[in-house]
Amino acid sequence: MLNAMTGVVGVLRALGLLAAVWGGLAAAAWFSGVLPPMPGSSSAQTGSEADEIRSDAARSGRGARPPAAARAPRGKPSQGSGKVASRVPWKSKDSAKSSPTSLSAAKEQARYSACGASVTAPVIAVADWVGDGRDEVAVGCGSEIKLLAARERGSARPVRVATLAPSKAGATAGTLTTHVGQILSADTNGDRLADMVVGFYRTGPDGPRGGAIYRLQADVSGAFGVPERLAPIAATQATAAPLDGVAGADVVAINRTDARGRRKNEVWVFGGGAAISRKARLKAGTSETTAVVADVNRDGHQDIVVGNRDDTSLQIYFGDGTARFSRSTEVALEFAASSLSSGDLDGDGGVDVLVFGEKNFWLPATEGELKPQRLSVPSGLRGARVRDANGDGRIDIVGMLGGEVVLLAQKSSGNFSPAVLFSSRDRSAPVIAFDMGELDGRPGLDLAVLSHAAKRGGPSELVLLAGPLHKSDTGDKPAPLTFASVVESIPDAPLSLSIELPRVR
């Protein structure tokens, strides 16, 4: 009798949860004037602590969702393009037919409140997590991430569609403070949907002290799965790339093990798939570490290149297609590396590594001896992105210099022409972070920029800038910016969601 009653109670609870979810979706549809479509078919850890590092998904399973749908409903992947159709409840039902609204249509450039003055290191990422072909902006402020999307009802102003944060029980511990280290978009399980990978780290009086890295798998029904804690590491940086030939991108994360520099940092490699797991744990330097993935020896397998702010050499771990990295070597530099990036700089079909610091270098991909060469771009370039930014078929560099975001357009092999894409309102306040993507629905790359409001250490502002990388009749130089005098707050979208991540250790 007791077992039967327990079963009945379980069924009732399940029905109640199902009714609540569909009720939320119906409310969103009613607000938007469109019903959602049916879902488509388709610090270093050692000893026993390291043994605990298993995907939460292996214990909890796949397919559970946060309270209400964490994403807008998706359609099936379209044939050939790999794109996924979507109709999202905070966008107009006629948005697919109407012309997109330009982010820079206003005479004055809008400024949006991003993070408070107490947030010392905000981060930003631009990607199409919703799957509608138009990128969203994720802003990491302290221990939370704000996911923003443009609303197409006569305006391109952003609204907050979701907030992600670790459980409050682990957000702070004594004198430790939690920060977002990295936000990634990558298909980590091979289903052609953009999953979200998020790294957190905690800091105390002496620097980083632990953290966590998570994965949120995308679902064709429009939701994220249950957040999975991949490992309790101080994930200050992460990237994703195919390393082992198995479906799903693999994740490469920096673990800042010891703020005092007594132990070396580590590079953790997680193999992609439905049940993600750690495959390698590689040594790095003792100072601030950066890493990039590229096939530097052109053997068909991706390698990991590691640089350190206090080390005048690069550590290269050669891949063998299994994500194990049993061979390594060092390449000497004249100066230490502050950051790394990768791209086919010389257009020969190989992926080269670009090294930024007091002096800049590039490491051409070659089957022979790896020899760094000087790179003639300004020193002090931060957060560099390497890609064809202006659509001329050549690889360019976009990065931050003081209070500006600059485009270094490659005119011929190794020769770059600079253009300022964005300048802070206060030149004494450096740009904090930026990313690029298609924000306004038009072809070409747009900018999302975080900068301080007036001075270093003050509140941060978000500026969405369309068109600085588009070709125009006036050439490469964008029009001067005129900023609005008032900073606007970012409103919540209808049915804005709050997603709780497992506790940061």
Tab-separated table of N, CA, C and O in Angstrom, residues 36-91:
chain	number	residue	atom	x	y	z
A	36	PRO	N	4.305	28.556	-29.722
A	36	PRO	CA	5.579	27.905	-30.014
A	36	PRO	C	5.360	26.616	-30.783
A	36	PRO	O	4.377	25.916	-30.571
A	37	PRO	N	6.315	26.281	-31.706
A	37	PRO	CA	6.179	25.029	-32.452
A	37	PRO	C	6.437	23.836	-31.560
A	37	PRO	O	7.025	23.955	-30.503
A	38	MET	N	6.003	22.682	-32.028
A	38	MET	CA	6.287	21.463	-31.303
A	38	MET	C	7.771	21.172	-31.362
A	38	MET	O	8.439	21.529	-32.324
A	39	PRO	N	8.330	20.522	-30.353
A	39	PRO	CA	9.757	20.209	-30.385
A	39	PRO	C	10.123	19.395	-31.611
A	39	PRO	O	9.348	18.578	-32.089
A	40	GLY	N	11.373	19.654	-32.127
A	40	GLY	CA	11.871	18.909	-33.271
A	40	GLY	C	12.199	17.493	-32.899
A	40	GLY	O	12.262	17.116	-31.755
A	41	SER	N	12.449	16.649	-33.885
A	41	SER	CA	12.737	15.240	-33.630
A	41	SER	C	14.195	15.018	-33.295
A	41	SER	O	14.586	13.916	-33.075
A	42	SER	N	14.356	15.628	-33.838
A	42	SER	CA	15.743	15.334	-33.524
A	42	SER	C	16.221	15.913	-32.106
A	42	SER	O	15.719	16.889	-31.767
A	43	SER	N	42.676	25.040	-8.091
A	43	SER	CA	43.598	24.957	-7.754
A	43	SER	C	43.850	23.511	-8.043
A	43	SER	O	42.874	22.842	-8.106
A	44	ALA	N	45.164	22.792	-8.264
A	44	ALA	CA	45.212	21.485	-8.866
A	44	ALA	C	44.560	20.460	-7.968
A	44	ALA	O	44.775	20.478	-6.779
A	45	GLN	N	43.840	19.544	-8.572
A	45	GLN	CA	43.155	18.544	-7.777
A	45	GLN	C	43.950	17.239	-7.821
A	45	GLN	O	44.386	16.794	-8.873
A	46	THR	N	44.148	16.603	-6.680
A	46	THR	CA	44.918	15.371	-6.630
A	46	THR	C	44.173	14.343	-5.797
A	46	THR	O	43.245	14.658	-5.060
A	47	GLY	N	44.636	13.084	-5.863
A	47	GLY	CA	44.098	12.030	-5.008
A	47	GLY	C	42.619	11.833	-5.211
A	47	GLY	O	42.092	11.813	-6.304
A	48	SER	N	41.894	11.700	-4.077
A	48	SER	CA	40.469	11.405	-4.129
A	48	SER	C	39.688	12.535	-4.746
A	48	SER	O	38.633	12.322	-5.335
A	49	GLU	N	40.205	13.783	-4.636
A	49	GLU	CA	39.493	14.917	-5.219
A	49	GLU	C	39.468	14.805	-6.734
A	49	GLU	O	38.454	15.072	-7.381
A	50	ALA	N	40.575	14.368	-7.327
A	50	ALA	CA	40.605	14.182	-8.777
A	50	ALA	C	39.680	13.054	-9.192
A	50	ALA	O	39.082	13.098	-10.267
A	51	ASP	N	39.546	12.033	-8.353
A	51	ASP	CA	38.661	10.919	-8.689
A	51	ASP	C	37.209	11.339	-8.738
A	51	ASP	O	36.371	10.667	-9.342
A	52	GLU	N	36.881	12.474	-8.067
A	52	GLU	CA	35.501	12.935	-8.049
A	52	GLU	C	35.118	13.666	-9.317
A	52	GLU	O	33.954	13.979	-9.538
A	53	ILE	N	36.109	13.972	-10.173
A	53	ILE	CA	35.841	14.808	-11.338
A	53	ILE	C	35.163	13.979	-12.411
A	53	ILE	O	35.803	13.358	-13.242
A	54	ARG	N	33.878	13.945	-12.346
A	54	ARG	CA	33.066	13.250	-13.334
A	54	ARG	C	31.932	14.167	-13.730
A	54	ARG	O	31.472	14.987	-12.960
A	55	SER	N	31.488	14.034	-14.953
A	55	SER	CA	30.389	14.856	-15.425
A	55	SER	C	29.141	14.615	-14.601
A	55	SER	O	28.772	13.479	-14.336
A	56	ASP	N	28.495	15.727	-14.195
A	56	ASP	CA	27.231	15.591	-13.482
A	56	ASP	C	26.187	14.888	-14.337
A	56	ASP	O	25.251	14.279	-13.830
A	57	ALA	N	26.366	14.966	-15.668
A	57	ALA	CA	25.393	14.319	-16.552
A	57	ALA	C	25.437	12.809	-16.406
A	57	ALA	O	24.437	12.128	-16.600
A	58	ALA	N	26.617	12.272	-16.090
A	58	ALA	CA	26.722	10.825	-15.947
A	58	ALA	C	25.892	10.332	-14.774
A	58	ALA	O	25.455	9.188	-14.741
A	59	ARG	N	25.657	11.232	-13.796
A	59	ARG	CA	24.856	10.842	-12.642
A	59	ARG	C	23.387	11.222	-12.794
A	59	ARG	O	22.509	10.524	-12.316
A	60	SER	N	23.136	12.360	-13.466
A	60	SER	CA	21.760	12.854	-13.507
A	60	SER	C	21.052	12.539	-14.813
A	60	SER	O	19.843	12.668	-14.909
A	61	GLY	N	21.815	12.189	-15.872
A	61	GLY	CA	21.188	11.883	-17.151
A	61	GLY	C	20.951	13.126	-17.974
A	61	GLY	O	21.199	14.234	-17.556
A	62	ARG	N	20.464	12.935	-19.207
A	62	ARG	CA	20.296	14.011	-20.174
A	62	ARG	C	18.823	14.319	-20.330
A	62	ARG	O	17.983	13.463	-20.198
A	63	GLY	N	18.524	15.580	-20.618
A	63	GLY	CA	17.179	15.929	-21.026
A	63	GLY	C	16.395	16.694	-20.003
A	63	GLY	O	15.352	17.245	-20.322
A	64	ALA	N	16.829	16.749	-18.724
A	64	ALA	CA	16.113	17.563	-17.752
A	64	ALA	C	16.333	19.020	-18.067
A	64	ALA	O	17.305	19.395	-18.681
A	65	ARG	N	15.425	19.874	-17.637
A	65	ARG	CA	15.487	21.282	-17.992
A	65	ARG	C	15.357	22.142	-16.744
A	65	ARG	O	14.807	21.718	-15.749
A	66	PRO	N	15.860	23.383	-16.832
A	66	PRO	CA	15.645	24.326	-15.746
A	66	PRO	C	14.162	24.642	-15.619
A	66	PRO	O	13.364	24.276	-16.489
A	67	PRO	N	13.748	25.349	-14.580
A	67	PRO	CA	12.343	25.725	-14.455
A	67	PRO	C	11.901	26.536	-15.657
A	67	PRO	O	12.429	27.606	-15.889
A	68	ALA	N	10.983	26.038	-16.426
A	68	ALA	CA	10.503	26.592	-17.689
A	68	ALA	C	11.567	26.406	-18.749
A	68	ALA	O	12.684	26.023	-18.480
A	69	ALA	N	11.210	26.671	-20.018
A	69	ALA	CA	12.136	26.455	-21.124
A	69	ALA	C	13.252	27.463	-21.041
A	69	ALA	O	13.022	28.645	-21.018
A	70	ALA	N	14.486	26.974	-21.018
A	70	ALA	CA	15.636	27.866	-20.888
A	70	ALA	C	16.044	28.466	-22.204
A	70	ALA	O	16.934	29.276	-22.264
A	71	ARG	N	15.431	28.017	-23.282
A	71	ARG	CA	15.731	28.584	-24.586
A	71	ARG	C	14.439	28.728	-25.364
A	71	ARG	O	13.447	28.103	-25.064
A	72	ALA	N	14.497	29.516	-26.414
A	72	ALA	CA	13.358	29.617	-27.292
A	72	ALA	C	13.240	28.343	-28.101
A	72	ALA	O	14.220	27.654	-28.337
A	73	PRO	N	12.008	27.981	-28.534
A	73	PRO	CA	11.847	26.749	-29.294
A	73	PRO	C	12.653	26.748	-30.574
A	73	PRO	O	12.718	27.737	-31.274
A	74	ARG	N	13.314	25.631	-30.869
A	74	ARG	CA	14.081	25.464	-32.088
A	74	ARG	C	13.285	24.630	-33.081
A	74	ARG	O	12.438	23.846	-32.727
A	75	GLY	N	13.628	24.765	-34.351
A	75	GLY	CA	13.125	23.848	-35.350
A	75	GLY	C	14.176	22.794	-35.624
A	75	GLY	O	15.181	22.708	-34.953
A	76	LYS	N	13.942	21.980	-36.636
A	76	LYS	CA	14.926	20.983	-37.031
A	76	LYS	C	16.065	21.679	-37.763
A	76	LYS	O	15.894	22.707	-38.388
A	77	PRO	N	17.284	21.090	-37.728
A	77	PRO	CA	18.376	21.643	-38.514
A	77	PRO	C	18.012	21.655	-39.984
A	77	PRO	O	17.479	20.691	-40.522
A	78	SER	N	18.293	22.777	-40.652
A	78	SER	CA	17.989	22.872	-42.068
A	78	SER	C	18.976	22.035	-42.863
A	78	SER	O	20.097	21.803	-42.446
A	79	GLN	N	18.586	21.586	-44.035
A	79	GLN	CA	19.424	20.716	-44.833
A	79	GLN	C	20.585	21.508	-45.412
A	79	GLN	O	20.415	22.559	-45.992
A	80	GLY	N	21.791	20.970	-45.246
A	80	GLY	CA	22.962	21.535	-45.905
A	80	GLY	C	23.652	22.638	-45.141
A	80	GLY	O	24.851	22.652	-45.033
A	81	SER	N	22.909	23.596	-44.612
A	81	SER	CA	23.537	24.767	-44.017
A	81	SER	C	24.013	24.542	-42.600
A	81	SER	O	24.877	25.247	-42.111
A	82	GLY	N	23.444	23.579	-41.905
A	82	GLY	CA	23.784	23.377	-40.504
A	82	GLY	C	23.113	24.380	-39.592
A	82	GLY	O	23.276	24.350	-38.388
A	83	LYS	N	22.361	25.321	-40.145
A	83	LYS	CA	21.642	26.303	-39.340
A	83	LYS	C	20.388	25.685	-38.740
A	83	LYS	O	19.847	24.717	-39.243
A	84	VAL	N	19.916	26.271	-37.678
A	84	VAL	CA	18.719	25.771	-37.019
A	84	VAL	C	17.688	26.885	-36.975
A	84	VAL	O	17.972	27.978	-36.511
A	85	ALA	N	16.507	26.629	-37.492
A	85	ALA	CA	15.458	27.635	-37.481
A	85	ALA	C	14.916	27.811	-36.073
A	85	ALA	O	14.918	26.881	-35.278
A	86	SER	N	14.421	28.996	-35.770
A	86	SER	CA	13.879	29.239	-34.439
A	86	SER	C	12.861	30.363	-34.502
A	86	SER	O	12.968	31.261	-35.308
A	87	ARG	N	11.844	30.269	-33.639
A	87	ARG	CA	10.913	31.384	-33.460
A	87	ARG	C	10.842	31.624	-31.972
A	87	ARG	O	10.385	30.777	-31.221
A	88	VAL	N	11.358	32.747	-31.565
A	88	VAL	CA	11.569	32.980	-30.147
A	88	VAL	C	10.499	33.894	-29.590
A	88	VAL	O	10.054	34.826	-30.243
A	89	PRO	N	10.027	33.658	-28.352
A	89	PRO	CA	8.887	34.388	-27.830
A	89	PRO	C	9.129	35.857	-27.586
A	89	PRO	O	8.180	36.602	-27.427
A	90	TRP	N	10.407	36.316	-27.539
A	90	TRP	CA	10.623	37.746	-27.315
A	90	TRP	C	10.830	38.499	-28.624
A	90	TRP	O	11.152	39.652	-28.635
A	91	LYS	N	10.684	37.797	-29.773
A	91	LYS	CA	10.820	38.456	-31.061
A	91	LYS	C	9.482	38.453	-31.791
A	91	LYS	O	8.649	37.598	-31.601
